Short mmCIF file of C-alpha atoms in Angstrom, two decimals:
data_model
loop_
_atom_site.label_atom_id
_atom_site.label_comp_id
_atom_site.label_asym_id
_atom_site.label_seq_id
_atom_site.Cartn_x
_atom_site.Cartn_y
_atom_site.Cartn_z
CA MET A 1 -77.86 46.50 20.48
CA ILE A 2 -81.90 47.48 20.57
CA ALA A 3 -81.66 47.71 24.72
CA ALA A 4 -78.62 49.58 24.48
CA ILE A 5 -80.32 52.43 21.88
CA THR A 6 -83.47 52.55 24.28
CA GLY A 7 -81.45 53.04 27.12
CA LEU A 8 -79.98 56.27 25.03
CA LEU A 9 -83.19 57.15 23.75
CA PHE A 10 -84.43 57.50 27.83
CA CYS A 11 -82.13 59.31 28.93
CA GLN A 12 -82.62 61.36 26.38
CA LEU A 13 -86.12 61.58 27.13
CA LEU A 14 -85.15 61.96 30.59
CA GLY A 15 -83.32 64.87 29.81
CA GLU A 16 -85.59 66.65 27.41
CA VAL A 17 -88.05 66.24 30.79
CA LEU A 18 -85.90 67.62 33.37
CA VAL A 19 -84.64 70.52 31.66
CA ARG A 20 -88.48 71.74 30.94
CA VAL A 21 -89.68 70.88 34.10
CA LEU A 22 -86.81 73.11 35.81
CA MET A 23 -86.31 75.16 33.72
CA LEU A 24 -82.63 75.03 33.05
CA PRO A 25 -80.33 76.91 30.39
CA LEU A 26 -79.12 73.50 28.96
CA PRO A 27 -80.16 71.62 25.92
CA GLY A 28 -81.98 68.33 27.49
CA PRO A 29 -79.51 65.76 25.30
CA VAL A 30 -76.66 67.43 28.03
CA ALA A 31 -78.84 66.59 30.89
CA GLY A 32 -79.29 63.05 29.24
CA LEU A 33 -75.78 62.51 29.56
CA ALA A 34 -75.67 63.29 32.82
CA PHE A 35 -77.98 60.81 33.36
CA LEU A 36 -76.23 58.01 31.33
CA PHE A 37 -73.17 59.24 33.43
CA ALA A 38 -75.16 58.70 36.92
CA PHE A 39 -76.64 55.51 35.82
CA LEU A 40 -72.78 54.19 34.39
CA SER A 41 -71.28 55.69 37.78
CA LEU A 42 -73.66 53.63 40.24
CA ARG A 43 -73.63 50.47 38.11
CA GLY A 44 -69.78 49.96 38.00
CA ARG A 45 -69.14 51.30 42.19
CA ASP A 46 -68.04 48.56 43.94
CA GLN A 47 -65.30 46.18 41.41
CA GLY A 48 -63.89 44.58 44.90
CA ASP A 49 -60.51 46.12 42.99
CA GLY A 50 -61.42 49.88 43.59
CA ARG A 51 -61.81 50.42 39.58
CA PRO A 52 -65.07 51.43 37.92
CA ALA A 53 -67.00 48.89 36.47
CA PRO A 54 -66.61 48.78 32.28
CA VAL A 55 -69.41 49.78 30.14
CA PRO A 56 -71.68 47.03 29.07
CA LEU A 57 -70.34 45.69 25.71
CA GLU A 58 -73.44 46.77 23.82
CA LEU A 59 -73.76 50.28 24.76
CA ALA A 60 -70.25 50.95 24.43
CA LYS A 61 -70.88 49.42 20.94
CA VAL A 62 -73.09 51.77 19.94
CA CYS A 63 -71.84 54.48 22.07
CA ASP A 64 -67.96 54.69 20.33
CA THR A 65 -69.73 54.25 17.12
CA LEU A 66 -72.40 57.01 17.23
CA LEU A 67 -69.17 58.97 18.57
CA ARG A 68 -66.60 57.56 16.27
CA SER A 69 -69.11 59.51 12.75
CA LEU A 70 -69.91 62.42 15.28
CA SER A 71 -69.05 64.96 12.05
CA LEU A 72 -71.22 63.35 10.15
CA LEU A 73 -74.20 64.37 12.34
CA PHE A 74 -73.42 67.86 12.05
CA ILE A 75 -74.00 68.08 7.99
CA PRO A 76 -77.51 68.73 8.02
CA ALA A 77 -77.01 71.71 10.47
CA ALA A 78 -73.82 72.94 8.86
CA VAL A 79 -75.58 72.87 5.23
CA GLY A 80 -77.82 75.20 6.92
CA VAL A 81 -75.68 78.22 6.34
CA VAL A 82 -77.17 78.53 2.51
CA GLN A 83 -80.57 80.00 3.89
CA TYR A 84 -78.32 83.07 4.58
CA ILE A 85 -75.71 83.78 2.14
CA GLY A 86 -77.05 86.69 1.13
CA LEU A 87 -76.45 88.45 4.35
CA LEU A 88 -73.17 86.88 4.98
CA ARG A 89 -71.88 87.88 1.85
CA SER A 90 -72.66 91.34 3.16
CA TYR A 91 -70.95 91.39 6.21
CA ALA A 92 -68.82 88.70 4.54
CA GLY A 93 -65.45 90.19 5.57
CA PRO A 94 -65.81 91.62 9.57
CA ILE A 95 -67.73 88.83 10.44
CA ALA A 96 -64.74 86.32 8.76
CA ILE A 97 -61.86 88.42 10.99
CA ALA A 98 -64.65 88.50 14.38
CA ILE A 99 -65.12 84.26 14.15
CA VAL A 100 -61.55 83.70 12.98
CA ILE A 101 -59.51 85.97 15.79
CA SER A 102 -61.97 85.03 18.58
CA THR A 103 -62.28 81.21 18.20
CA THR A 104 -58.24 81.61 18.38
CA LEU A 105 -57.69 83.15 21.32
CA ALA A 106 -60.45 81.36 22.48
CA LEU A 107 -58.00 77.91 21.89
CA ILE A 108 -55.13 79.72 23.21
CA VAL A 109 -56.36 81.17 26.52
CA THR A 110 -58.21 78.08 27.14
CA ALA A 111 -55.43 75.37 26.23
CA GLY A 112 -52.60 77.77 28.32
CA THR A 113 -55.15 78.55 31.23
CA PHE A 114 -55.60 74.89 31.70
CA ARG A 115 -52.01 73.98 31.01
CA LEU A 116 -50.47 76.79 33.73
CA VAL A 117 -52.59 76.32 36.36
CA SER A 118 -52.51 72.68 36.46
CA ARG A 119 -48.76 72.97 36.35
CA LEU A 120 -49.62 75.09 39.47
CA HIS A 121 -51.37 72.45 41.05
CA ALA A 122 -49.29 70.38 40.46
CA PHE A 123 -46.00 71.81 41.71
CA ARG A 124 -48.00 72.55 44.59
CA ARG A 125 -49.49 69.26 45.57
CA LYS A 126 -46.17 67.53 44.42
CA THR A 127 -44.12 70.46 47.17
CA PRO A 128 -44.76 69.13 50.30
CA PRO A 129 -43.69 65.07 50.44
CA GLU A 130 -41.01 66.93 48.45
CA ASN A 131 -39.94 68.88 51.24
CA ILE A 132 -40.09 66.23 54.05
CA GLU A 133 -38.46 63.90 52.14
CA ALA A 134 -35.27 66.48 51.85
CA ALA A 135 -36.30 66.64 55.75
CA LEU A 136 -35.73 63.04 56.76
CA ASP A 137 -32.58 63.11 54.55
CA GLU A 138 -30.97 66.22 55.80
CA ALA A 139 -31.71 64.32 59.66
CA ARG A 140 -30.55 61.52 58.02
CA HIS A 141 -27.16 62.39 57.07
CA PRO A 142 -26.72 66.01 59.43
CA MET B 1 -93.05 57.97 -25.44
CA THR B 2 -91.97 60.64 -24.05
CA ALA B 3 -87.81 62.07 -24.73
CA PHE B 4 -85.35 60.82 -22.62
CA PRO B 5 -84.20 63.69 -21.71
CA GLU B 6 -87.43 64.77 -20.27
CA ARG B 7 -88.06 61.82 -18.96
CA ALA B 8 -84.74 62.66 -16.80
CA GLY B 9 -86.14 65.79 -15.77
CA GLU B 10 -89.26 64.61 -14.48
CA ILE B 11 -87.65 61.81 -12.55
CA TRP B 12 -85.18 64.56 -10.63
CA VAL B 13 -88.31 66.37 -9.78
CA TYR B 14 -89.52 63.60 -8.05
CA LEU B 15 -85.97 62.38 -6.78
CA SER B 16 -84.93 65.91 -5.76
CA ALA B 17 -88.04 66.23 -3.76
CA ASN B 18 -87.88 63.15 -1.73
CA PRO B 19 -85.98 62.29 1.45
CA LEU B 20 -84.60 59.40 0.21
CA PHE B 21 -82.59 61.60 -1.97
CA TRP B 22 -81.38 63.75 -0.11
CA LEU B 23 -80.47 61.59 2.74
CA THR B 24 -79.04 59.41 0.63
CA ALA B 25 -76.72 62.45 -0.66
CA VAL B 26 -75.58 63.52 2.92
CA LEU B 27 -74.29 59.78 3.66
CA ALA B 28 -72.84 59.09 0.49
CA THR B 29 -71.47 62.92 0.30
CA TYR B 30 -69.75 62.55 3.75
CA LEU B 31 -68.42 59.20 2.50
CA VAL B 32 -66.68 61.08 -0.13
CA ALA B 33 -65.22 63.76 2.35
CA ASP B 34 -63.99 61.18 4.80
CA ARG B 35 -62.46 59.26 2.03
CA ILE B 36 -60.30 62.01 0.62
CA ALA B 37 -59.47 63.19 4.83
CA GLU B 38 -58.12 59.95 5.25
CA THR B 39 -56.52 60.48 1.39
CA CYS B 40 -54.59 63.88 2.77
CA HIS B 41 -53.37 62.13 5.91
CA ARG B 42 -56.32 63.47 7.73
CA HIS B 43 -54.85 67.03 7.49
CA PRO B 44 -56.53 69.73 9.30
CA LEU B 45 -58.20 71.42 6.29
CA ALA B 46 -58.80 68.34 4.77
CA ASN B 47 -62.02 68.47 7.45
CA PRO B 48 -64.90 66.00 6.24
CA VAL B 49 -67.37 68.23 7.41
CA LEU B 50 -65.98 71.35 5.86
CA ILE B 51 -65.88 69.45 2.51
CA SER B 52 -69.13 67.85 2.86
CA THR B 53 -71.15 71.29 3.02
CA ALA B 54 -69.17 73.10 0.73
CA ILE B 55 -70.39 69.46 -1.91
CA LEU B 56 -73.71 69.89 -0.56
CA ALA B 57 -74.58 73.44 -0.22
CA THR B 58 -73.21 73.58 -3.37
CA LEU B 59 -75.83 71.26 -4.72
CA LEU B 60 -78.20 72.80 -3.56
CA LEU B 61 -78.19 76.80 -4.74
CA SER B 62 -77.28 75.46 -8.38
CA THR B 63 -80.53 73.32 -8.35
CA HIS B 64 -82.67 75.74 -6.53
CA THR B 65 -83.43 73.52 -3.64
CA SER B 66 -84.85 74.81 -0.66
CA TYR B 67 -82.97 73.83 3.23
CA GLN B 68 -86.64 72.55 3.83
CA THR B 69 -86.65 70.37 0.95
CA PHE B 70 -82.85 68.95 1.88
CA PHE B 71 -83.61 68.90 5.44
CA ASP B 72 -86.83 66.41 4.97
CA GLY B 73 -84.42 64.08 4.00
CA ALA B 74 -81.08 64.79 5.62
CA GLN B 75 -83.34 65.40 9.72
CA PHE B 76 -83.00 61.44 10.12
CA VAL B 77 -79.07 61.68 10.40
CA HIS B 78 -79.48 65.40 12.72
CA PHE B 79 -81.82 63.50 14.83
CA LEU B 80 -78.65 61.32 15.96
CA LEU B 81 -76.86 63.97 17.40
CA GLY B 82 -79.21 64.11 20.39
CA PRO B 83 -78.38 60.13 21.24
CA ALA B 84 -74.42 60.97 20.44
CA THR B 85 -74.79 63.61 22.92
CA VAL B 86 -75.65 61.70 25.31
CA ALA B 87 -73.13 58.68 24.36
CA LEU B 88 -70.55 61.02 25.47
CA ALA B 89 -70.83 60.01 29.08
CA VAL B 90 -69.17 57.17 27.80
CA PRO B 91 -65.92 58.43 27.38
CA LEU B 92 -66.45 60.87 30.26
CA TYR B 93 -66.86 57.67 32.65
CA ARG B 94 -64.13 55.78 31.14
CA ASN B 95 -62.01 58.81 31.71
CA LEU B 96 -63.20 59.91 35.03
CA GLY B 97 -59.91 59.64 37.23
CA ARG B 98 -58.16 61.89 34.64
CA VAL B 99 -61.06 64.26 35.24
CA ARG B 100 -61.35 64.42 39.18
CA GLU B 101 -57.10 65.03 38.55
CA THR B 102 -57.44 68.51 36.61
CA LEU B 103 -60.72 69.57 38.40
CA VAL B 104 -58.92 72.84 39.26
CA PRO B 105 -57.22 73.21 35.51
CA MET B 106 -60.66 72.80 34.31
CA SER B 107 -62.40 75.18 36.16
CA CYS B 108 -60.11 78.10 35.60
CA ALA B 109 -60.08 77.32 31.94
CA LEU B 110 -63.97 77.33 31.53
CA LEU B 111 -64.20 80.46 33.10
CA ILE B 112 -61.36 82.50 31.34
CA GLY B 113 -62.07 80.80 28.00
CA SER B 114 -65.63 81.18 28.16
CA LEU B 115 -65.13 85.43 28.68
CA THR B 116 -62.59 85.07 26.38
CA ALA B 117 -65.09 83.61 23.67
CA ILE B 118 -67.74 85.51 24.08
CA VAL B 119 -66.25 89.44 24.74
CA SER B 120 -63.71 89.04 21.47
CA VAL B 121 -65.96 88.43 19.22
CA VAL B 122 -68.27 90.73 20.19
CA LEU B 123 -65.61 93.65 20.62
CA ILE B 124 -63.51 92.65 17.75
CA GLY B 125 -67.13 92.53 15.66
CA GLY B 126 -68.44 96.00 17.44
CA LEU B 127 -65.08 97.40 16.22
CA LEU B 128 -65.67 96.49 12.62
CA GLY B 129 -68.85 98.35 12.31
CA LEU B 130 -71.43 95.32 12.97
CA PRO B 131 -74.84 96.43 14.01
CA VAL B 132 -75.88 95.07 16.85
CA ALA B 133 -78.64 92.70 16.24
CA ILE B 134 -76.00 90.76 14.35
CA LEU B 135 -73.21 91.37 17.37
CA ALA B 136 -76.05 89.76 19.80
CA SER B 137 -76.43 86.60 16.98
CA LEU B 138 -72.07 85.95 17.50
CA ALA B 139 -71.82 86.58 20.95
CA PRO B 140 -73.19 82.51 21.71
CA LYS B 141 -71.13 81.26 18.58
CA SER B 142 -68.90 79.24 20.66
CA VAL B 143 -71.67 77.10 22.37
CA THR B 144 -73.49 73.96 21.08
CA THR B 145 -77.11 75.37 18.76
CA PRO B 146 -79.58 74.79 20.38
CA ILE B 147 -78.45 76.83 23.77
CA ALA B 148 -76.47 79.58 21.32
CA MET B 149 -80.26 80.32 19.31
CA SER B 150 -82.09 80.61 22.40
CA LEU B 151 -78.95 82.82 23.48
CA ALA B 152 -79.68 85.10 20.60
CA LYS B 153 -83.16 84.94 21.16
CA ALA B 154 -83.34 86.29 24.59
CA ASN B 155 -80.61 89.03 23.80
CA GLY B 156 -81.25 90.41 20.84
CA GLY B 157 -79.99 88.01 18.39
CA ILE B 158 -81.52 86.52 15.08
CA PRO B 159 -81.82 82.60 16.35
CA ALA B 160 -80.94 81.89 12.93
CA LEU B 161 -78.33 83.35 11.89
CA THR B 162 -76.65 82.41 14.68
CA ALA B 163 -76.79 79.28 13.78
CA ALA B 164 -74.59 79.45 10.52
CA PHE B 165 -72.29 81.07 13.18
CA VAL B 166 -72.28 78.38 14.99
CA MET B 167 -71.13 76.32 12.22
CA LEU B 168 -68.98 79.06 10.81
CA THR B 169 -67.56 78.49 14.24
CA GLY B 170 -67.51 75.06 14.43
CA ILE B 171 -65.35 74.22 11.26
CA PHE B 172 -63.05 77.29 11.75
CA GLY B 173 -62.57 75.64 14.99
CA ALA B 174 -62.15 72.06 14.61
CA VAL B 175 -59.65 72.94 11.09
CA ILE B 176 -57.57 74.93 13.69
CA VAL B 177 -56.71 73.31 16.79
CA THR B 178 -54.35 70.65 16.25
CA PRO B 179 -51.93 73.29 13.90
CA LEU B 180 -52.46 75.73 16.71
CA MET B 181 -51.43 73.42 19.77
CA ASN B 182 -48.44 71.98 18.07
CA ALA B 183 -47.41 75.29 17.02
CA LEU B 184 -48.10 76.45 20.49
CA ARG B 185 -46.37 73.07 21.75
CA ILE B 186 -48.96 72.22 24.64
CA HIS B 187 -48.93 68.14 23.69
CA ASP B 188 -51.39 67.68 26.88
CA PHE B 189 -54.43 65.58 25.04
CA ALA B 190 -56.48 67.10 28.20
CA ALA B 191 -55.88 70.69 27.37
CA ARG B 192 -56.09 70.63 23.83
CA GLY B 193 -59.87 68.56 24.03
CA PHE B 194 -61.26 70.76 26.45
CA ALA B 195 -60.38 74.23 24.78
CA ALA B 196 -61.78 72.25 20.99
CA GLY B 197 -64.93 71.97 22.46
CA LEU B 198 -65.22 75.15 24.86
CA SER B 199 -64.32 76.89 21.85
CA ALA B 200 -65.62 74.54 18.90
CA HIS B 201 -68.35 73.31 20.47
CA GLY B 202 -69.43 69.66 18.68
CA LEU B 203 -67.56 69.92 15.63
CA GLY B 204 -64.62 70.67 17.86
CA THR B 205 -65.42 67.48 19.63
CA ALA B 206 -66.05 65.23 16.43
CA ARG B 207 -62.37 66.80 15.63
CA ALA B 208 -61.03 65.68 19.09
CA PHE B 209 -62.20 62.46 18.88
CA GLN B 210 -60.42 62.08 15.31
CA VAL B 211 -57.30 62.81 17.29
CA ASP B 212 -57.42 61.06 20.77
CA PRO B 213 -59.99 59.77 22.82
CA LEU B 214 -58.68 61.40 26.07
CA ALA B 215 -58.86 64.72 23.93
CA GLY B 216 -62.72 63.50 22.89
CA ALA B 217 -63.77 63.10 26.41
CA PHE B 218 -62.12 66.42 28.08
CA ALA B 219 -64.17 68.42 24.78
CA GLY B 220 -67.56 66.59 25.66
CA ILE B 221 -66.70 68.28 29.14
CA ALA B 222 -65.94 71.10 27.66
CA LEU B 223 -69.16 71.82 25.81
CA GLY B 224 -71.01 71.17 28.23
CA LEU B 225 -69.65 72.91 30.58
CA ASN B 226 -69.42 75.91 28.22
CA GLY B 227 -73.04 75.99 27.16
CA ALA B 228 -73.82 76.27 30.69
CA VAL B 229 -71.62 79.53 31.93
CA THR B 230 -71.89 81.03 28.76
CA ALA B 231 -76.47 80.93 29.29
CA ILE B 232 -75.19 82.34 32.72
CA VAL B 233 -73.18 84.99 31.44
CA THR B 234 -74.42 86.52 27.70
CA PRO B 235 -77.04 88.18 29.40
CA LEU B 236 -74.95 89.93 32.36
CA ILE B 237 -72.19 91.26 30.19
CA LEU B 238 -73.64 92.03 26.77
CA PRO B 239 -75.64 94.59 27.34
CA PRO B 240 -72.86 96.63 28.99
CA LEU B 241 -70.36 95.27 26.06
CA LEU B 242 -73.09 97.26 23.45
CA HIS B 243 -73.07 99.99 25.91
CA LEU B 244 -69.30 99.91 25.48
CA LEU B 245 -69.15 100.35 21.37
CA GLY B 246 -71.29 103.10 22.06
CA ALA B 247 -74.07 100.65 19.93
#
């Protein structure tokens, strides 16, 4: 377990260094995510059956535990809202309306675009083989 | 010997300034909130972060405890956000096949969704008469706190205020996403998760993981990608937007 935690922290550390060196507009942990992903992909290349190797058991345990309690980890930052309670109160109405409508819109537009494009994309990918099938059918039964 | 009420007061003074007390308070409050959420059959309104934040904020305000004192204890939990973000690589890796298949819809949803999140909040806020500094603080509300705060700073906003907006957006998004997607009859967990991560960053991602691991994986991808897109796009579109509003 210690090895897995050290690995996670090490990836984060690499990420923090990388974003500072390259001055990337990303938080260090997001770059650290890329490092861990690269590590998993590189070691899991060849399993013989063409499927990716499973995540090392210990690492999987630590990561799954952290992600299961992801909500808990946001609480300290969320409580920070108390610092601005005065300012938030004086503009409460407009701020609440803007956040509620904008977040709802973003959810609808994002999920809608995702669905629409995947349908179009799947349709385009499916069409040619089906056409071939139909053409072959026609050739067999003129 | 001092009277009990007096001693109790002394003990409270000691405890309330001690990191141990607030760290325990965060964990205990979360356990209670999570139990409440479970009793409500994980109803979206019974969001553990929402309940915990409400309880702890009330406690801080009623005991006149500063956020700094609270954070001295809570920081140990806060610190784990970094490694947890790195851990998002695991579900991403496990669902790589699904992710590859959806590269095209994901890119389209990312661009259009990111623009919607930024433009709509600035326009609505502007039309409702919010001052420019608040609009600039609202613009990056859908992305993860560290990116949002640096964007606010670079674009004439107030970073600390942005942190509060990011949290409010995250809590609202996490509460609304499930009923909204059900109402729209979008049952594809990839699309649902992606929308949650894009619109409501880490809190949307946390909610997605509660619902479905695939949704969680896509939420994690959206969180990272939207952070990058918003960082690039905000400095480009915020000035013309504010100009349009006559601000």
